[in-house]
mmCIF file with all atom_site columns, C-alpha atoms in Angstrom:
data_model
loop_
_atom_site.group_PDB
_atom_site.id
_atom_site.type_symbol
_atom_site.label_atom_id
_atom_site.label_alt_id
_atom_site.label_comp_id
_atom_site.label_asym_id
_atom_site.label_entity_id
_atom_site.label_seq_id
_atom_site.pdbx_PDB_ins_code
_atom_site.Cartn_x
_atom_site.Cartn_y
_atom_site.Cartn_z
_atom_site.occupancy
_atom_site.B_iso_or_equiv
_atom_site.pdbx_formal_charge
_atom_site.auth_seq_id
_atom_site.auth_comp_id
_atom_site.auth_asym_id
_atom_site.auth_atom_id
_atom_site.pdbx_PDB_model_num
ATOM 1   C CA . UNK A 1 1   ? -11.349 44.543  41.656 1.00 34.00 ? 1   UNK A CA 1
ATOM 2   C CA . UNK A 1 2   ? -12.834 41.617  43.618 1.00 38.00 ? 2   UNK A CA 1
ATOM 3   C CA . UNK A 1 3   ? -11.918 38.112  43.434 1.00 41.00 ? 3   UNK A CA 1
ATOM 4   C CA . UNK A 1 4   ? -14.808 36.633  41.914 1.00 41.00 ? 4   UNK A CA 1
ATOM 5   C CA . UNK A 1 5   ? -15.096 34.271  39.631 1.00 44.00 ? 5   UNK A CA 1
ATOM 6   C CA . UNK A 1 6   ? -17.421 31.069  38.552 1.00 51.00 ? 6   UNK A CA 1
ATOM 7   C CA . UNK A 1 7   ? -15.456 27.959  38.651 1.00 55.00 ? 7   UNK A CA 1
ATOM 8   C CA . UNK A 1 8   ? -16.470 24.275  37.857 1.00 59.00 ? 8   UNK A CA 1
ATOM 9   C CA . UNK A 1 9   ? -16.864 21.574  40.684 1.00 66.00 ? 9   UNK A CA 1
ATOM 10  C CA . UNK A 1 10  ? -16.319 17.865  40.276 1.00 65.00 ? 10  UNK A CA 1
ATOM 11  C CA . UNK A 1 11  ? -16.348 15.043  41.856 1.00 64.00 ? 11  UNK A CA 1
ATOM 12  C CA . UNK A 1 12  ? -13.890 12.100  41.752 1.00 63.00 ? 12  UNK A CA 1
ATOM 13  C CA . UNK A 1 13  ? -14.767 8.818   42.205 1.00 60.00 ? 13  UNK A CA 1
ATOM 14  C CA . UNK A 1 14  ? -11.727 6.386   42.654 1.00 57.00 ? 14  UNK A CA 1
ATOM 15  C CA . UNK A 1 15  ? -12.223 2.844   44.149 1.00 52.00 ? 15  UNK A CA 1
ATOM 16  C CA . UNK A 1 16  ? -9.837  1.645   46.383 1.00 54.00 ? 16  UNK A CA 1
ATOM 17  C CA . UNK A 1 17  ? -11.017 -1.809  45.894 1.00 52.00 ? 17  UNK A CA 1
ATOM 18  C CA . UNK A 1 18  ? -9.967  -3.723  42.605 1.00 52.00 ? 18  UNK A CA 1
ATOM 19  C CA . UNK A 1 19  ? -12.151 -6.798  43.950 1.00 53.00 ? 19  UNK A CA 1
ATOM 20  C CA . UNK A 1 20  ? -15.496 -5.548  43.305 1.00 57.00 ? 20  UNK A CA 1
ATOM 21  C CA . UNK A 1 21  ? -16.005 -8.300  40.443 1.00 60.00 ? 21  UNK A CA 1
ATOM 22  C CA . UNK A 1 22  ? -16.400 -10.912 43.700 1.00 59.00 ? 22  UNK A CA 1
ATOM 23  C CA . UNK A 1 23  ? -19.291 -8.913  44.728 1.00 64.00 ? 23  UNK A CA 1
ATOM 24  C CA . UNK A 1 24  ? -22.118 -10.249 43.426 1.00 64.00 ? 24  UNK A CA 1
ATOM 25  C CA . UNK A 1 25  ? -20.764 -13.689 44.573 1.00 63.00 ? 25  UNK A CA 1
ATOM 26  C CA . UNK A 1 26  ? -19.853 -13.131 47.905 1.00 65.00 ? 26  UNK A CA 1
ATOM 27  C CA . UNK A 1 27  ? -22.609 -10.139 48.743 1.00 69.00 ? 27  UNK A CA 1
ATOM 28  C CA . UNK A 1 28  ? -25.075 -11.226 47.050 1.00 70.00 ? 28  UNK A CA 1
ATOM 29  C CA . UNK A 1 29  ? -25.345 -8.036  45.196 1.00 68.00 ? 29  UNK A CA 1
ATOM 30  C CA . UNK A 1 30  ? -23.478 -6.191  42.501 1.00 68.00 ? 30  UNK A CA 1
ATOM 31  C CA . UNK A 1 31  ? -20.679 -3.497  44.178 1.00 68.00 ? 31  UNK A CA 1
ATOM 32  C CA . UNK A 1 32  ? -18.546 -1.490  41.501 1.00 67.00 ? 32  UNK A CA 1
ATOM 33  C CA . UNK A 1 33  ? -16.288 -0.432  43.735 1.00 66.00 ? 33  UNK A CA 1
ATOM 34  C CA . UNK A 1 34  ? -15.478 0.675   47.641 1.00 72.00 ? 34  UNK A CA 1
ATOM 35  C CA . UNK A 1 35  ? -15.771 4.338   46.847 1.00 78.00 ? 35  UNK A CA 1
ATOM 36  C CA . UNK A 1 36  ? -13.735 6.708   47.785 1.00 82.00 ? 36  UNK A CA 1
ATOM 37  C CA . UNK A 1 37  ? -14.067 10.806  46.606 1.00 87.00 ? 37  UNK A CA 1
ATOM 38  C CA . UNK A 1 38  ? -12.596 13.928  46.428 1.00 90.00 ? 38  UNK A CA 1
ATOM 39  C CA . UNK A 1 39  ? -13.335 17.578  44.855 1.00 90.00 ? 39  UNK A CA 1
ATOM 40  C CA . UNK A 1 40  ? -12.189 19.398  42.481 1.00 88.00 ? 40  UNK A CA 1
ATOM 41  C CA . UNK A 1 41  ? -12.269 23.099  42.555 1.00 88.00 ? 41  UNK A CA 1
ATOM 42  C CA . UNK A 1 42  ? -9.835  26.085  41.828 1.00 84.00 ? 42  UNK A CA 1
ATOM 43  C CA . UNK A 1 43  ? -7.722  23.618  40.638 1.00 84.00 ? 43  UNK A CA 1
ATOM 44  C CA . UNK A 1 44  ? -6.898  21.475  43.322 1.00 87.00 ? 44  UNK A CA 1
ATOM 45  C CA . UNK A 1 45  ? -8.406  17.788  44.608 1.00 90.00 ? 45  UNK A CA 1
ATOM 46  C CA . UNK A 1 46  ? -9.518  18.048  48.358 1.00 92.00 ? 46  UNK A CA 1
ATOM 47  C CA . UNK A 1 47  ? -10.386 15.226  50.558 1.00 92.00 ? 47  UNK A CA 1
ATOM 48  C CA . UNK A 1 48  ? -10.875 13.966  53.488 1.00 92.00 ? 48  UNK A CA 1
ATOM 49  C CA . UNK A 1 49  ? -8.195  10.895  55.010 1.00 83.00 ? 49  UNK A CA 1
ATOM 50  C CA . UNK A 1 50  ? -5.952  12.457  57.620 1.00 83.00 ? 50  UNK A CA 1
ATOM 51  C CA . UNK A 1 51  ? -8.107  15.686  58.164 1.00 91.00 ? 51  UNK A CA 1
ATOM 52  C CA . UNK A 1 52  ? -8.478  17.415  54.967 1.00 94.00 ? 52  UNK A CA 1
ATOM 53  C CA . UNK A 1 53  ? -5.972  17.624  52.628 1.00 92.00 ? 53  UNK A CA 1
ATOM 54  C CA . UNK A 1 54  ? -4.931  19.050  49.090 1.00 90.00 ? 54  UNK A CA 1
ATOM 55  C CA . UNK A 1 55  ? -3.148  17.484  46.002 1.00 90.00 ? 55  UNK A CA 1
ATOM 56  C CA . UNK A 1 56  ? -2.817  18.376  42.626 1.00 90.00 ? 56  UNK A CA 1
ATOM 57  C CA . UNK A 1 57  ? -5.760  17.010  41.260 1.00 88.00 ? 57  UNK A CA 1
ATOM 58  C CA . UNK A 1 58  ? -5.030  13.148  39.755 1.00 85.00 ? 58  UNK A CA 1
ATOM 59  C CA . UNK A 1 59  ? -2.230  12.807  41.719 1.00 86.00 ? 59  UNK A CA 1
ATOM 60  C CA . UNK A 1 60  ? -3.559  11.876  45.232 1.00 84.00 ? 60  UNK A CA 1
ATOM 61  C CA . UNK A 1 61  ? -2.644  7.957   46.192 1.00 82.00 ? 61  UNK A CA 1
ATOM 62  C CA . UNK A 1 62  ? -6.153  6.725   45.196 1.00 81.00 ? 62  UNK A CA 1
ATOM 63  C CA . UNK A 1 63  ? -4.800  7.349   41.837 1.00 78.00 ? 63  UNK A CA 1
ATOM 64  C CA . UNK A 1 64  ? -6.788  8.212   38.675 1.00 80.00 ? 64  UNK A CA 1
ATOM 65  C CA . UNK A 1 65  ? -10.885 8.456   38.947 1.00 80.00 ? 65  UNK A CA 1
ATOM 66  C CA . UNK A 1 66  ? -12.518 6.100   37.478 1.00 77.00 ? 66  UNK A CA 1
ATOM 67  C CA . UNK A 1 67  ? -15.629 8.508   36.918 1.00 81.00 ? 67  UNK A CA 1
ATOM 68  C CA . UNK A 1 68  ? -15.489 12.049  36.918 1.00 84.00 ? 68  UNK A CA 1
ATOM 69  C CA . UNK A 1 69  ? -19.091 13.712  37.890 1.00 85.00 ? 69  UNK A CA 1
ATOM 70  C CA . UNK A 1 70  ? -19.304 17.363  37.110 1.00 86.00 ? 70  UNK A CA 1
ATOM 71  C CA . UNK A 1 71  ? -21.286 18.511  40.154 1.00 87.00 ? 71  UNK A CA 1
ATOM 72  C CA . UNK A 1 72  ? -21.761 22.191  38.738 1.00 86.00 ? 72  UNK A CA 1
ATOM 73  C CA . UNK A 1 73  ? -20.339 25.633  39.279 1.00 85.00 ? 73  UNK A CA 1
ATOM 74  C CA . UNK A 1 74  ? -19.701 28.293  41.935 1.00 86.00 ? 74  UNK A CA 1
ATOM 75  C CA . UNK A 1 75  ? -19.771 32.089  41.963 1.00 85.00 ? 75  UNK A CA 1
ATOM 76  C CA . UNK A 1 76  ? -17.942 32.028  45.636 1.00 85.00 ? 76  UNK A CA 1
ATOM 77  C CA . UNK A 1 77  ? -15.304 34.261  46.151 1.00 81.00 ? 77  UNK A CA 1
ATOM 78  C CA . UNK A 1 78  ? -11.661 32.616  47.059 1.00 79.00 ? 78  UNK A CA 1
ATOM 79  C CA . UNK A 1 79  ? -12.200 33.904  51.045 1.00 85.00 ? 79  UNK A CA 1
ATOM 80  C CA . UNK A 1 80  ? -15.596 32.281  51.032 1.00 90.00 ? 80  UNK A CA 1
ATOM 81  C CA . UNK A 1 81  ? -13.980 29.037  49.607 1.00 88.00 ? 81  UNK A CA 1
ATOM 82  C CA . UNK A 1 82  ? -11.236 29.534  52.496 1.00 86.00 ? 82  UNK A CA 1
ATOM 83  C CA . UNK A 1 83  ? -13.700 29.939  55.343 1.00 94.00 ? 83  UNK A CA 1
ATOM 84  C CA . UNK A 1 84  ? -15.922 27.356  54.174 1.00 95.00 ? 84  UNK A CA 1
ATOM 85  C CA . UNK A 1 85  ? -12.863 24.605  53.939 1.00 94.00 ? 85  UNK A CA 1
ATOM 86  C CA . UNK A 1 86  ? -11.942 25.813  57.363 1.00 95.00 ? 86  UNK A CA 1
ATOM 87  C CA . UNK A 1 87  ? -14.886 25.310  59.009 1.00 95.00 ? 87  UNK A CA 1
ATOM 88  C CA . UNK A 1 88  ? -15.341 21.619  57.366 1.00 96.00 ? 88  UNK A CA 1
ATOM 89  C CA . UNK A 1 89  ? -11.531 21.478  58.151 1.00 95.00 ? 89  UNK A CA 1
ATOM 90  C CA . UNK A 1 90  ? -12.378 21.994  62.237 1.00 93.00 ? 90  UNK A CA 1
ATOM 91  C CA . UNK A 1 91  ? -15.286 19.384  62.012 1.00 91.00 ? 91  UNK A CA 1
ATOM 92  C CA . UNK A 1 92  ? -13.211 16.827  59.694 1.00 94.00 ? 92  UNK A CA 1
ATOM 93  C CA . UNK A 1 93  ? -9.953  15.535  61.995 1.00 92.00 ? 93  UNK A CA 1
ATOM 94  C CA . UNK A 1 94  ? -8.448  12.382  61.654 1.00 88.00 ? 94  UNK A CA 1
ATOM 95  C CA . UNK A 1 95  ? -9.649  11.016  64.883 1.00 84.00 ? 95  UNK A CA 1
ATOM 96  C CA . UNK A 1 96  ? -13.514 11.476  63.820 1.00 86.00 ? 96  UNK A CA 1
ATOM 97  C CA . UNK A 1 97  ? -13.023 9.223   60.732 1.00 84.00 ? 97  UNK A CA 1
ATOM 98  C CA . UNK A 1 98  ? -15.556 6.594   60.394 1.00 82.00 ? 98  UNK A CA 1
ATOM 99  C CA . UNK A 1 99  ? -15.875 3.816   57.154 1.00 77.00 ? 99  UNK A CA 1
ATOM 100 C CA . UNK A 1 100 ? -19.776 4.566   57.743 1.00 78.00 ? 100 UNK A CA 1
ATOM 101 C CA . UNK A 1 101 ? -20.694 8.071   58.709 1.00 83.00 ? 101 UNK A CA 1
ATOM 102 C CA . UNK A 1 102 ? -17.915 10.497  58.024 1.00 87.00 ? 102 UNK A CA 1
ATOM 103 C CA . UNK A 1 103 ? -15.607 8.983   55.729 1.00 88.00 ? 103 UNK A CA 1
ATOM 104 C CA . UNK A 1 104 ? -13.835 11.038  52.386 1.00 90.00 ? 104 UNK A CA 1
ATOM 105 C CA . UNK A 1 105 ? -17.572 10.641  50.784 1.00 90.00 ? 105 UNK A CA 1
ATOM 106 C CA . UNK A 1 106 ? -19.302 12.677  53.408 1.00 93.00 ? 106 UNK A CA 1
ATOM 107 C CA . UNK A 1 107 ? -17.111 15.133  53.448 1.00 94.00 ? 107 UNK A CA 1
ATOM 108 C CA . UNK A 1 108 ? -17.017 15.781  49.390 1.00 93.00 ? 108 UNK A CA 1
ATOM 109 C CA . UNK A 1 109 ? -20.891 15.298  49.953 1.00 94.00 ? 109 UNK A CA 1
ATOM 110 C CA . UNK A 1 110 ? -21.222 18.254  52.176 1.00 95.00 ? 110 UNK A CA 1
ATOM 111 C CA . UNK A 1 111 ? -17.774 20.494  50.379 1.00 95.00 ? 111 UNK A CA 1
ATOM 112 C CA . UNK A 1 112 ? -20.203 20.048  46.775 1.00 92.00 ? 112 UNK A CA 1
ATOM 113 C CA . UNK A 1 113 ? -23.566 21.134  48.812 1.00 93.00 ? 113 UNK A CA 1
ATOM 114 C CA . UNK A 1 114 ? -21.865 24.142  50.276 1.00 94.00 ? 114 UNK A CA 1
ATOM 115 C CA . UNK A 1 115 ? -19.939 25.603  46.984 1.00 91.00 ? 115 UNK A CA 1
ATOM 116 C CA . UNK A 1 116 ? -22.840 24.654  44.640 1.00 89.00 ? 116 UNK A CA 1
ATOM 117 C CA . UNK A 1 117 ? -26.146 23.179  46.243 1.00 91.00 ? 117 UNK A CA 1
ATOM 118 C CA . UNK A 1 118 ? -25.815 19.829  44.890 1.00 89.00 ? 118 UNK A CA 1
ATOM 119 C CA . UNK A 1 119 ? -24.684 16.348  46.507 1.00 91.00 ? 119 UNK A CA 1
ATOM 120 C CA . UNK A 1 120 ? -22.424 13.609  45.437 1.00 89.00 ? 120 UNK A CA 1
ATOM 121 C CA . UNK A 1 121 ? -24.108 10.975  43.857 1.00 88.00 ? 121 UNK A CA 1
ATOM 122 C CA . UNK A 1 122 ? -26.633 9.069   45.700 1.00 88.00 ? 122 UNK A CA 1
ATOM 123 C CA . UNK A 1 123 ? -24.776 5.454   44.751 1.00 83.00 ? 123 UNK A CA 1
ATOM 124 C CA . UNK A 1 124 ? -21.867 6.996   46.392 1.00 84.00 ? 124 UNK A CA 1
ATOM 125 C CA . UNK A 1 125 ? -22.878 8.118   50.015 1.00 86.00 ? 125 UNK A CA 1
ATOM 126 C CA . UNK A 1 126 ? -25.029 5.217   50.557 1.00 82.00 ? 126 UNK A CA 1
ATOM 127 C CA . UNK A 1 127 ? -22.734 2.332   49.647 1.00 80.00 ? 127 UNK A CA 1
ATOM 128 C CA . UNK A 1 128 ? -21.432 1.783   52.757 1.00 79.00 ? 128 UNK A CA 1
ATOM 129 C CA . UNK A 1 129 ? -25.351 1.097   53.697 1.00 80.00 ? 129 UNK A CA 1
ATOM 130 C CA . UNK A 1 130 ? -26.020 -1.166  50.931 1.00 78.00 ? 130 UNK A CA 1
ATOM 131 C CA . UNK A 1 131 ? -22.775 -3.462  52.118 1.00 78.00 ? 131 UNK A CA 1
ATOM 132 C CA . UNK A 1 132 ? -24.048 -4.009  55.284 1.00 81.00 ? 132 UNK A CA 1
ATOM 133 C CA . UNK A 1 133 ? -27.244 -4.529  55.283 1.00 81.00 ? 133 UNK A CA 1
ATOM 134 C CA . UNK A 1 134 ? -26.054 -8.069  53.780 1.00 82.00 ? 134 UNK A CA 1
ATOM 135 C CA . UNK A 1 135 ? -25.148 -11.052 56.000 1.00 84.00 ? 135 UNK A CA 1
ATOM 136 C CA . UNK A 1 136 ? -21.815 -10.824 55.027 1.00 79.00 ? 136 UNK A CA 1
ATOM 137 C CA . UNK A 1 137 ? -21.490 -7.007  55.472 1.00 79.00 ? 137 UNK A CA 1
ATOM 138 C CA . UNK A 1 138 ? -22.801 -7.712  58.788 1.00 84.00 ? 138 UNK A CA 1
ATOM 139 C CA . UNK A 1 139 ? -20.420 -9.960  59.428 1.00 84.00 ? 139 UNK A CA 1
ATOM 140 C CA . UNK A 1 140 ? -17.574 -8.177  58.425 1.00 80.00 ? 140 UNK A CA 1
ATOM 141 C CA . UNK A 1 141 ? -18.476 -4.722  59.939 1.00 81.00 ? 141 UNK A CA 1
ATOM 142 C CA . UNK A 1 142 ? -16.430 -5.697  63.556 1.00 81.00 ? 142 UNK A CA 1
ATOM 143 C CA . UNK A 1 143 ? -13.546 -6.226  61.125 1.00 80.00 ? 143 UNK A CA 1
ATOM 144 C CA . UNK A 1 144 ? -13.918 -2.928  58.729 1.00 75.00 ? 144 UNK A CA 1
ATOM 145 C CA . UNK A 1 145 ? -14.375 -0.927  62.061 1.00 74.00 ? 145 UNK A CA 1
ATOM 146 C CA . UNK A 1 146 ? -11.199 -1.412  62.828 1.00 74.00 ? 146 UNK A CA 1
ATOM 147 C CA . UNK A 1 147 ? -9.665  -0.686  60.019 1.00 73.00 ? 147 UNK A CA 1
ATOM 148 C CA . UNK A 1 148 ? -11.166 2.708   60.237 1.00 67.00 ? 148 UNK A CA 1
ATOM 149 C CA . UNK A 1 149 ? -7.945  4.331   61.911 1.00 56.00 ? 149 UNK A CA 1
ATOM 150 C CA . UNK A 1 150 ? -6.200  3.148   59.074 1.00 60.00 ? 150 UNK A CA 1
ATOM 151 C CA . UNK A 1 151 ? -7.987  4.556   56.214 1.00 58.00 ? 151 UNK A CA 1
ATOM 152 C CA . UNK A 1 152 ? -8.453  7.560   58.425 1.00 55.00 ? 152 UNK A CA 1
ATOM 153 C CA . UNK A 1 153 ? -4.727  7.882   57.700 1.00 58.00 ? 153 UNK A CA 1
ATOM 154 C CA . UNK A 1 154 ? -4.424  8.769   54.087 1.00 60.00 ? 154 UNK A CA 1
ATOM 155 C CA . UNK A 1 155 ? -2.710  11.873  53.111 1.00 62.00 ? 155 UNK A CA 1
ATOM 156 C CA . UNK A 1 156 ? -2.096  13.498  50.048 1.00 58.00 ? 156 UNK A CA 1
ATOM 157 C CA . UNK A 1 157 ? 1.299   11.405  49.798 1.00 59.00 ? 157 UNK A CA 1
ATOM 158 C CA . UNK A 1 158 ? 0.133   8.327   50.747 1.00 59.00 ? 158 UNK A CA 1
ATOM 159 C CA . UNK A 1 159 ? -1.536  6.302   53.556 1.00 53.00 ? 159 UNK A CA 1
ATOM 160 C CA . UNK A 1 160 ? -0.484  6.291   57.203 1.00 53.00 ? 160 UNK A CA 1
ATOM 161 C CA . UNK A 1 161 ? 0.443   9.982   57.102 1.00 47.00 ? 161 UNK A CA 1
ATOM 162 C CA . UNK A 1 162 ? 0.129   11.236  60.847 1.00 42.00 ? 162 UNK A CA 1
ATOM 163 C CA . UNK A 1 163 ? -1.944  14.160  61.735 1.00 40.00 ? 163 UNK A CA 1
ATOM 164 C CA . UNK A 1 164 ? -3.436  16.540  59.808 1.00 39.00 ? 164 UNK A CA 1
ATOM 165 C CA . UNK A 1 165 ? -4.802  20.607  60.504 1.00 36.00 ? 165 UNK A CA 1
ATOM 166 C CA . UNK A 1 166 ? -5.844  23.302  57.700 1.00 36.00 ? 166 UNK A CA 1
ATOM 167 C CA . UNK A 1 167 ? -3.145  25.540  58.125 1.00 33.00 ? 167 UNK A CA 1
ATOM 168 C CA . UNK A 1 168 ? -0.225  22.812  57.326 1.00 34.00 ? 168 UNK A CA 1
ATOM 169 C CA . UNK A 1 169 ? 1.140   23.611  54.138 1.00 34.00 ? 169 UNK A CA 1
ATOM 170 C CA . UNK A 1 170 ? 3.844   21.047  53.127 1.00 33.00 ? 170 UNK A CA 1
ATOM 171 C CA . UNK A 1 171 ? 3.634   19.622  49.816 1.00 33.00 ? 171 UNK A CA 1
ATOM 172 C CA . UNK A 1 172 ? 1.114   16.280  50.153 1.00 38.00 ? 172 UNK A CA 1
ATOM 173 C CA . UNK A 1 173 ? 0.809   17.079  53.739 1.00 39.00 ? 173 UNK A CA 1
ATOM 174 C CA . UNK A 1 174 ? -2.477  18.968  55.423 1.00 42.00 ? 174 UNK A CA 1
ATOM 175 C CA . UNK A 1 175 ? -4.709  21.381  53.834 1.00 44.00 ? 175 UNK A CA 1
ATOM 176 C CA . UNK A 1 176 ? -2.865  24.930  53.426 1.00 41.00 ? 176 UNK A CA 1
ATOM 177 C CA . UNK A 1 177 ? -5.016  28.011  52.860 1.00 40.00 ? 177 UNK A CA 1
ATOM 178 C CA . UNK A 1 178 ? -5.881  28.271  49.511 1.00 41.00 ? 178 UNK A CA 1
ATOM 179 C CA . UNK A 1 179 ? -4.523  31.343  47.905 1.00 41.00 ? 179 UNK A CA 1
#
């Protein structure tokens, strides 16, 4: 009998940011929230911080979502899902994390495209744009490039977490295999 099954995808959208009330004063523009996402599928919440990694789903350090977007539904098999995560996995190491172009948001971006055809929300993957193309975002971008390494850091268990591979398999530590 094959392993085949439909399953439902959804994205997560937690802010890590409790400040974004101070946005409209000091951006000059409304933010709701620094973003941050992960997916949900076959039961597990997978994102990107310290290479990919898995948690059981609500209990990652960004804490609870504050929306839930259900992104639709895929008919991949469980070795499909496996290979796919893999490859993302290879592409998706700590040490290519960037706050602008390949952040946790990217990567459930491309993870939702790949299992069901469909992309996080638009107000999502472009917020880091919005931010700085305002003086202050300008400003500050030296600053939040730096802190890239650190946010590149988070692991299922928390923040500052070391390295990270796909075939790790410690409980909040890297991305095992799925089974």
């Amino acid at each position: 009998m094959p392993d085949f099954f439909f399953t439902t995808i959804q994205c997560r959208a937690c802010t890590c940011s409790k400040r974004a009330a101070l946005s409209q004063m000091m951006l000059g523009r409304q933010i709701d929230g620094i973003w941050h996402t992960s997916t949900v599928v076959h039961g597990e919440e997978i994102f990107f911080g310290a290479g990919v990694q898995r948690a059981i789903p609500g209990l990652t350090p960004f804490g609870q979502p504050l929306q839930k977007v259900d992104m639709g539904t895929t008919s991949l098999d469980k070795a499909t899902y496996t290979e796919i995560v893999a490859e993302l996995s290879a592409r998706y190491q700590p040490q290519h994390y960037s706050l602008l172009t390949n952040n946790c948001n990217h990567f459930s971006n491309e993870l939702c495209e790949l299992l069901c055809g469909k992309g996080v929300p638009a107000w999502v993957l472009n917020q880091a744009d919005e931010v700085f193309k305002t003086p202050l975002g300008q400003m500050l971008m030296p600053v939040i490039m730096q802190m890239e390494g650190q946010l590149g850091g988070a692991t299922a268990s928390g923040f500052g977490g070391g390295s990270a591979s796909a075939t790790g398999g410690a409980p909040g530590g890297p991305a095992p295999p799925p089974s």
